Amino acid sequence: MSDSVALVRVPELSDTAEYAYAATVDPTARLVLTAGACPLDAEGRTVAPGDPAAQARQVMANLALALAAAGARLDDVVKTTVYVASTRQADLVTVWEVVRDAFGDHDPPSTLLGVAVLGYCDQLVEVEAVAAVPGRDR
């Protein structure tokens, strides 16, 4: 994580959440906002229909590529929103475990949502992110 970002722990809130409750960004940082990363391969096909964990792995790989193209890394992320097309809480937990593991020790604030449908055929997972990287002298 860059010096531009600080994850905020809140002792008065439950420590069972596997993420920081807030993050701050130094005003000199450059923000990177991603579109929702989808479980698509290089040919635009949805990978692993019916398998939320496999789709989450593809999504996180795609997110890392999008961030890298903008000069950021997963450990620069300050906020994510994770969408899972399922009414089953177990599917949300499965996806969350993949997302959490992709971030390693970096645990930015996140929102996890079960939704009715996502944009591509057979798509079960989507993750959007906001990252902050140290600003450049202009």
C-alpha angles and dihedrals in degrees: 000000000000124000087249092073132061122185112216122221117200111206092191090062127070116282092210091089109098095220141056114270094226143004133207126210125207109242091237092060123109112234121222116197117190132204114238108290109229133201094255128137123222090276092054096253121140108247126221102005109210095016112102094182094052091046090050090053091052091046092053092047089051091046091052090052093050092048092048090053087057094046096259138111135210090262089059091062114116099178139013136187115204119198122195121185097220142095090212115099089206089064090052091051091048092052092044091055091055092047093046092048091050089059094049111190092351106093110179121184111278142182118213117200136182109215135183099239142350130214106264129060110268092005114150103164139045130167128192124188145190116211133183125209128183111278121248125235108254 
